[in-house]
Coordinates of C-alpha atoms in Angstrom, one line a residue:
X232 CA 36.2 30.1 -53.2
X233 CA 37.6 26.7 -53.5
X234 CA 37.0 23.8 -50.4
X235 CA 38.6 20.4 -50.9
X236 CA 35.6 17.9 -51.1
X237 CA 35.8 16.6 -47.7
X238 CA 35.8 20.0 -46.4
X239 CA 33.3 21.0 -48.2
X240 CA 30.5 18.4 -47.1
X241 CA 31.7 19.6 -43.3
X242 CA 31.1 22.5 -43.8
X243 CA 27.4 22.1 -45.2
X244 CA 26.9 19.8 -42.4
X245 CA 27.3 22.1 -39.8
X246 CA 25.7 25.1 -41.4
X247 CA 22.5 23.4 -42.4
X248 CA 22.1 21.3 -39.1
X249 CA 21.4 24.8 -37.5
X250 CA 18.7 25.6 -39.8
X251 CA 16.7 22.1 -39.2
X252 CA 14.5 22.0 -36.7
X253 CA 13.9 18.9 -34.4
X254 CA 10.5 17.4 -34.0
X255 CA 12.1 14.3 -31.9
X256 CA 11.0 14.0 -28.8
X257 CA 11.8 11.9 -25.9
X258 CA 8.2 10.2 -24.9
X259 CA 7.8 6.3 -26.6
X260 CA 5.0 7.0 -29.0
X261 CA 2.8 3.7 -27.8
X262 CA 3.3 5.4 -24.0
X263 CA 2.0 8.3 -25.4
X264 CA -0.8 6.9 -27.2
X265 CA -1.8 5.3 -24.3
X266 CA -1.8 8.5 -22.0
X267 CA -3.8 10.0 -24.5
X268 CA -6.4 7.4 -24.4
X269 CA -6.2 7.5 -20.7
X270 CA -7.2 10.9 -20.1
X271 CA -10.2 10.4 -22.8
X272 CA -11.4 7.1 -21.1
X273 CA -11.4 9.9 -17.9
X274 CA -13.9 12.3 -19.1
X275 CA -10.6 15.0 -19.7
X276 CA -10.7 16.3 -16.2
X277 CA -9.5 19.2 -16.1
X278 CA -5.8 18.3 -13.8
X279 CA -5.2 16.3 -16.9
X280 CA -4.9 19.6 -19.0
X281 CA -0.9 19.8 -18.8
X282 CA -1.4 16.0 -21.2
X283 CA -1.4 18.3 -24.4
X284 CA -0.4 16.4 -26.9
X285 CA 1.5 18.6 -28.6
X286 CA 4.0 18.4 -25.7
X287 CA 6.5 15.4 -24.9
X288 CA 4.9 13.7 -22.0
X289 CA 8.6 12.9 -20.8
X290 CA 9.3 16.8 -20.0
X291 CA 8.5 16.8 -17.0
X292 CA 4.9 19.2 -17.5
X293 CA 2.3 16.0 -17.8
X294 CA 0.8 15.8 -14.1
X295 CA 2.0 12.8 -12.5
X296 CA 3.9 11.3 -15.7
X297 CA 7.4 10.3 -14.8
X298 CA 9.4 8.4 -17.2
X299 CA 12.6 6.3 -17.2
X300 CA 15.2 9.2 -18.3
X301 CA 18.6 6.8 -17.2
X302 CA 18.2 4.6 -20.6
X303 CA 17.4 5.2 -24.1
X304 CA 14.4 4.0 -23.8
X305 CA 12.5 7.1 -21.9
X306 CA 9.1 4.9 -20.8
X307 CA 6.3 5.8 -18.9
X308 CA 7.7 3.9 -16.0
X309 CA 5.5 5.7 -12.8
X310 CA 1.7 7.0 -13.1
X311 CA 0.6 9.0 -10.2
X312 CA -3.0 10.0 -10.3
X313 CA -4.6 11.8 -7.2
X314 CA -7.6 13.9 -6.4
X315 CA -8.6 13.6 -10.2
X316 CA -11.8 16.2 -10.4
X317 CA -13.8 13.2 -12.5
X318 CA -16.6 14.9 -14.1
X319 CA -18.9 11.7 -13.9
X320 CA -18.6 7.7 -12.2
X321 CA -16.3 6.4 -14.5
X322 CA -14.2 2.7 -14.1
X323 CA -10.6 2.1 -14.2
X324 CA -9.3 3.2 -18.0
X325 CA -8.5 0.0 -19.8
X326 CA -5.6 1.3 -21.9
X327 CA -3.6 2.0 -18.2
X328 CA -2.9 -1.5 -18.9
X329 CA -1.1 -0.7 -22.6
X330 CA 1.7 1.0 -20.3
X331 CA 3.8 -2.3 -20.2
X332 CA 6.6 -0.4 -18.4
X333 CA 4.7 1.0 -15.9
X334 CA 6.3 0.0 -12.5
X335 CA 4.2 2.4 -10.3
X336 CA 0.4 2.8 -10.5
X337 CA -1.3 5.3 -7.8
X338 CA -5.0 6.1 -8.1
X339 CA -6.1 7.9 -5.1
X340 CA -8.5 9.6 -3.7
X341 CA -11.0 9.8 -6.9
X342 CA -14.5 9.0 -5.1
X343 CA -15.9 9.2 -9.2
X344 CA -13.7 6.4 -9.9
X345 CA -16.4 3.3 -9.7
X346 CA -16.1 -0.5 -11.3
X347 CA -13.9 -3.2 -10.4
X348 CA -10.3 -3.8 -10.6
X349 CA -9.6 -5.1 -14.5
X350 CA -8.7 -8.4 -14.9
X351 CA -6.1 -7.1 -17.8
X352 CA -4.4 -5.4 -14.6
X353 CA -2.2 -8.7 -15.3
X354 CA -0.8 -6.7 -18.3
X355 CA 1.2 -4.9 -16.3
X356 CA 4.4 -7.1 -15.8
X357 CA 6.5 -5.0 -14.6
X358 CA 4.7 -3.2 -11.5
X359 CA 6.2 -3.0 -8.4
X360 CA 3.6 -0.5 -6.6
X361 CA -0.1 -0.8 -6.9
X362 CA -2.0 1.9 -5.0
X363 CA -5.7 2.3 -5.6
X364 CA -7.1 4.0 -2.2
X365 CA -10.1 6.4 -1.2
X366 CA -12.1 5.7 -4.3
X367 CA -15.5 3.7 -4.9
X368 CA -14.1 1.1 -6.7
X369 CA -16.0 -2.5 -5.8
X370 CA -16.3 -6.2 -6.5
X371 CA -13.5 -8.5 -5.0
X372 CA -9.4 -8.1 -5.3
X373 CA -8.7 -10.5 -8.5
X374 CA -6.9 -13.3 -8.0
X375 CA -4.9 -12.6 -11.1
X376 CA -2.8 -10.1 -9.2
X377 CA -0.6 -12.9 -8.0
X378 CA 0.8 -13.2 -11.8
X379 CA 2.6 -9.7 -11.3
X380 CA 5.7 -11.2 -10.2
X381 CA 7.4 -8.1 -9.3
X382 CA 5.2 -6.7 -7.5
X383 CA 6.2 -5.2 -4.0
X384 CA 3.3 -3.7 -2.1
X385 CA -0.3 -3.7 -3.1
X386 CA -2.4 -0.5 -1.5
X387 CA -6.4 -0.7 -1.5
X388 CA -7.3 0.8 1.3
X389 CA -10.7 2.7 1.8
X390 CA -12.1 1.3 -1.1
X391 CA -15.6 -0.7 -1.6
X392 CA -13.8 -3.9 -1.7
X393 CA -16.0 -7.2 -1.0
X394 CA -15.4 -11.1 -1.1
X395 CA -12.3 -12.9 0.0
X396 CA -9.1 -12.5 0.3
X397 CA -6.7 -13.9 -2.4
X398 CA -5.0 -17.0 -1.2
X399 CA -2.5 -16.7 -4.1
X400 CA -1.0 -13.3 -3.0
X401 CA 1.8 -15.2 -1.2
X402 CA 3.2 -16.7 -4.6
X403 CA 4.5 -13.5 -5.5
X404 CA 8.3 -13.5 -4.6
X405 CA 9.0 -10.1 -4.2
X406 CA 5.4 -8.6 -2.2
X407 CA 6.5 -6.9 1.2
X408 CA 3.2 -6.0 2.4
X409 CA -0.9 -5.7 2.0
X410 CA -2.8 -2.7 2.9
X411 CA -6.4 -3.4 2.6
X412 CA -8.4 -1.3 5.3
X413 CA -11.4 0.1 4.8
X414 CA -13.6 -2.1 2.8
X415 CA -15.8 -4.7 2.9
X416 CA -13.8 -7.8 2.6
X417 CA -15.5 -11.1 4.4
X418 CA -14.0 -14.9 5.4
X419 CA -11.1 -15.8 7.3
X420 CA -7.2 -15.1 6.4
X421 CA -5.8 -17.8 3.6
X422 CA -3.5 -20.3 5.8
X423 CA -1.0 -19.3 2.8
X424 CA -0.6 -16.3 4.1
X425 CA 2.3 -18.0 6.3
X426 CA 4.1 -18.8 3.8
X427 CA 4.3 -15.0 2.4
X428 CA 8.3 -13.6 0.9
X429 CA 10.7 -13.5 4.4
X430 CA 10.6 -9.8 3.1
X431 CA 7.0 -9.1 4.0
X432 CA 6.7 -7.2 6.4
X433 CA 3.3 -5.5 6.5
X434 CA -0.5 -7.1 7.2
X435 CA -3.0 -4.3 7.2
X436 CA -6.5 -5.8 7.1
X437 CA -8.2 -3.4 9.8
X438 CA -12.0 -2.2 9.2
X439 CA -13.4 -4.9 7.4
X440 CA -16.0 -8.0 7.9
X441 CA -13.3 -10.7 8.0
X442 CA -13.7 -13.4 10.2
X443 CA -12.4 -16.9 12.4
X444 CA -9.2 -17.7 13.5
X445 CA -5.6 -16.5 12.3
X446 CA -3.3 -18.9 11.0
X447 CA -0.9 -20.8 13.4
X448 CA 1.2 -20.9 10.2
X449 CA 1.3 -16.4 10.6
X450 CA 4.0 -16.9 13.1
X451 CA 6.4 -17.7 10.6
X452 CA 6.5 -14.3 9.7
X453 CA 8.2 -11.5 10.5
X454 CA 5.7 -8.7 10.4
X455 CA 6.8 -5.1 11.5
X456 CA 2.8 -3.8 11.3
X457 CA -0.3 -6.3 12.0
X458 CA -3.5 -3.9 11.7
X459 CA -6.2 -6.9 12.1
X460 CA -8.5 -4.0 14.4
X461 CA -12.5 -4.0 13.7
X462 CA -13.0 -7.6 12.4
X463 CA -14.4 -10.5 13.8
X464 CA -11.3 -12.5 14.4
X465 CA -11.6 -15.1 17.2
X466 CA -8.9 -17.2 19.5
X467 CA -5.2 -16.8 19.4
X468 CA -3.5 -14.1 18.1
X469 CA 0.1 -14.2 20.2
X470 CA 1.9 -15.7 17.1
X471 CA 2.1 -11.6 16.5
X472 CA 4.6 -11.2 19.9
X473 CA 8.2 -12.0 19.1
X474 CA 11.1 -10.6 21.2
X475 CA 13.6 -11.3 18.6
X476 CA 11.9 -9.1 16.0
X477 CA 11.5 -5.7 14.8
X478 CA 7.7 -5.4 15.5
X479 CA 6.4 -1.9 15.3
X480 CA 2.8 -1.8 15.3
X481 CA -0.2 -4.7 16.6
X482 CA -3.4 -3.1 16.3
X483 CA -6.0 -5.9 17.4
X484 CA -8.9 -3.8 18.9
X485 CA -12.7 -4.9 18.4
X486 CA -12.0 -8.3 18.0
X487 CA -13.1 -11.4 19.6
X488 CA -8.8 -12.5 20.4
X489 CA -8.8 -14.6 23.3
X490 CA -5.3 -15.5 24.4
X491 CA -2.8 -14.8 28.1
X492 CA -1.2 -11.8 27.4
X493 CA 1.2 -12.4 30.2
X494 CA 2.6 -14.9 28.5
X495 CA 4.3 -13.3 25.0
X496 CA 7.2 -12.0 23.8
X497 CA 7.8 -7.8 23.4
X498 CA 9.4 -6.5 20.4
X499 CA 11.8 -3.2 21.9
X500 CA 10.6 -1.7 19.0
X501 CA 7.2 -1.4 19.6
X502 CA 5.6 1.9 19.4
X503 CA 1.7 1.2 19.2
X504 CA -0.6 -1.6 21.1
X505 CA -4.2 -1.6 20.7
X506 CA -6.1 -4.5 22.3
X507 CA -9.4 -2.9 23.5
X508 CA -12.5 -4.8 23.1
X509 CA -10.8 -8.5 23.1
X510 CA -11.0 -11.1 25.2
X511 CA -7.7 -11.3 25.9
X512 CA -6.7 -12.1 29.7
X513 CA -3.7 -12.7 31.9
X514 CA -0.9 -10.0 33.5
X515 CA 0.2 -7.2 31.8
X516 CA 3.7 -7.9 31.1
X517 CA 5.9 -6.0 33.2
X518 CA 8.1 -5.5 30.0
X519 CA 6.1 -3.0 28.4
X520 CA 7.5 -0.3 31.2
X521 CA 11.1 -1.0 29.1
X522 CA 9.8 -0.1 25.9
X523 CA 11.4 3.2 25.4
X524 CA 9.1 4.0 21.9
X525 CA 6.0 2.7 23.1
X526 CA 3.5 5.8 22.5
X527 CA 0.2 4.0 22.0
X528 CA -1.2 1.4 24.7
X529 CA -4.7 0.4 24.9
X530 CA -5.9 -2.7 27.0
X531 CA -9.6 -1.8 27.8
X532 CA -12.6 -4.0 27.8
X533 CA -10.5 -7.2 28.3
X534 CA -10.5 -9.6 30.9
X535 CA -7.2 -8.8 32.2
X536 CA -5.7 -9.2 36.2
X537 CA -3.3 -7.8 38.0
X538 CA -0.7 -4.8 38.4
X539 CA -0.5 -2.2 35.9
X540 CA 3.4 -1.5 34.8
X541 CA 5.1 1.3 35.2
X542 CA 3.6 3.5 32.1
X543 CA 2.2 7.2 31.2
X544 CA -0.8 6.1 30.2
X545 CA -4.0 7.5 31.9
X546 CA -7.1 5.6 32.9
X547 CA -9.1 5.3 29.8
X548 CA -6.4 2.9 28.6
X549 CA -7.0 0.1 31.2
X550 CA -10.7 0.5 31.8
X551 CA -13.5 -2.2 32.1
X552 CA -11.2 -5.3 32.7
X553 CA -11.8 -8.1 35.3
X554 CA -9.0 -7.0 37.9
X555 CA -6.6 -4.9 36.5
X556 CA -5.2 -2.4 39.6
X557 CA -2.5 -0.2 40.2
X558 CA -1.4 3.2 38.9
X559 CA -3.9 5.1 37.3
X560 CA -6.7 2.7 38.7
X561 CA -6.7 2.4 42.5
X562 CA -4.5 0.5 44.3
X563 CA -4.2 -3.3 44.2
X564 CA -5.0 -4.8 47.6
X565 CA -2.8 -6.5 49.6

């Protein structure tokens, strides 16, 4: 049988392609690499099993691997490690840090996962969402974070967290909020922290051993959650009440806040007020009966006066003030 040249080479073309089989795959082989070294620098737990190496890790099959499938690329872009069964204390796995793509990190609730937070964290240029919560991890939140430009929210709540808080964390453009609960952080709030993104939204700083006074320079921001409670703040914290913004939660209880509260502004979008165990004095405002989301309210052990508003809250909520009266309490006299 005779094929023109031309034809010919087609033809092989398409009936040898079916006969060769693809090793390509899809995962960058440095991401990869990295995994691997990863789940070594772990101990191989055993959730890590699916991380067979044999496999592409952008399949979808490696346990909380998700990679950038919209570009040719395919990069380990988001890392989501929780409840890792560590089979002894081990510290954060250097080579994370050799996933330069890597624009989510989540290591949560891994109480074998000991040590401080790397200083080669910095590596990691292009995170946006740092989340390492409900470990053991210790020593003090590195300053270096501030040279992640992109980074958007930083999440280490619940850890074993001690010394200061970074003062640089406001040089980083894009960061909407803090969440740093739960650990053992000590000293008083940066006065750079006024001077945060207009994005940021979120100051979570409740349970710690933080101290002194809040920044006058705070009230330049427009924050939708301040969670200052259990601390050992002192004096004014009313630069938190704005009427003109969308404030949604101000958790202040067990502090030493000392301020009129008869005298600030109510966001209509707030849902949750905890002032117990303050100093605070004054009126109740008689706004707080107009806030039509308000499902939290707690004012007891204060040195507060006057008429309760019109609100379905029960006793326990106003208790042990200087002269608070009205509905639940007894009657105010006339």
């Amino acid at each position: 049988m005779y094929f023109p040249s031309c034809t010919l080479l087609l033809f092989l073309i398409l009936t040898t392609q079916h006969f060769i089989p693809s090793h390509s795959e899809n995962c960058n082989p440095d991401d990869k690499k990295a995994l691997l070294q990863i789940k070594q620098q772990f101990g191989n737990p055993t959730k890590l099993s699916s991380w067979d190496p044999t496999t592409d890790c952008c399949n979808s099959t490696w346990l909380g691997v998700d990679c950038d499938n919209f570009t040719p690329t395919y990069r380990v872009i988001d890392l989501d490690l929780s409840d890792l069964d560590l089979p002894k204390p081990v510290s954060i796995p250097p080579s994370i840090t050799n996933l330069s793509s890597l624009s989510l990190l989540f290591l949560t609730r891994i109480p074998n996962l000991v040590g401080p937070i790397p200083q080669s964290i910095s590596k990691l240029n292009n995170l946006r969402y740092l989340s390492i919560t409900q470990t053991n991890i210790s020593g003090e939140i590195p300053e270096i974070l501030s040279q992640i430009k992109t980074l958007v929210t930083i999440t280490l709540s619940n850890n074993k967290l001690t010394g200061p808080l970074p003062a640089t964390l406001s040089t980083i453009p894009s960061l909407a909020g803090i969440a740093f609960e739960g650990n053992q952080l000590t000293g008083t709030i940066p006065e750079s922290y006024g001077s945060f993104p207009k994005l940021f939204t979120g100051l979570l700083l409740s349970r710690n051993r933080l101290s002194g006074k809040i920044p006058a320079s705070l009230g330049k921001l427009n924050l939708a959650d301040v969670w200052l409670s259990q601390n050992a703040f002192e004096g004014d914290a009313s630069m938190f009440f704005k009427s003109n913004i969308s404030t949604l939660t101000i958790l202040l209880a067990k502090n030493s806040f000392s301020f009129d509260i008869g005298k600030v502004g109510l966001s209509k979008d707030l849902n949750a007020l905890d002032l117990r165990n303050n100093k605070i004095y004054g009126v109740l405002p008689e706004g707080l009966s107009n806030l039509r989301f308000l499902h939290k309210l707690n004012v007891s052990y204060n040195n507060l006066c006057g008429q309760i508003p019109q609100l379905r809250f029960d006793e326990t909520c106003y208790a042990h003030n200087k002269c608070l009266c009205g509905s639940p309490l007894p009657a105010c006299k006339i």
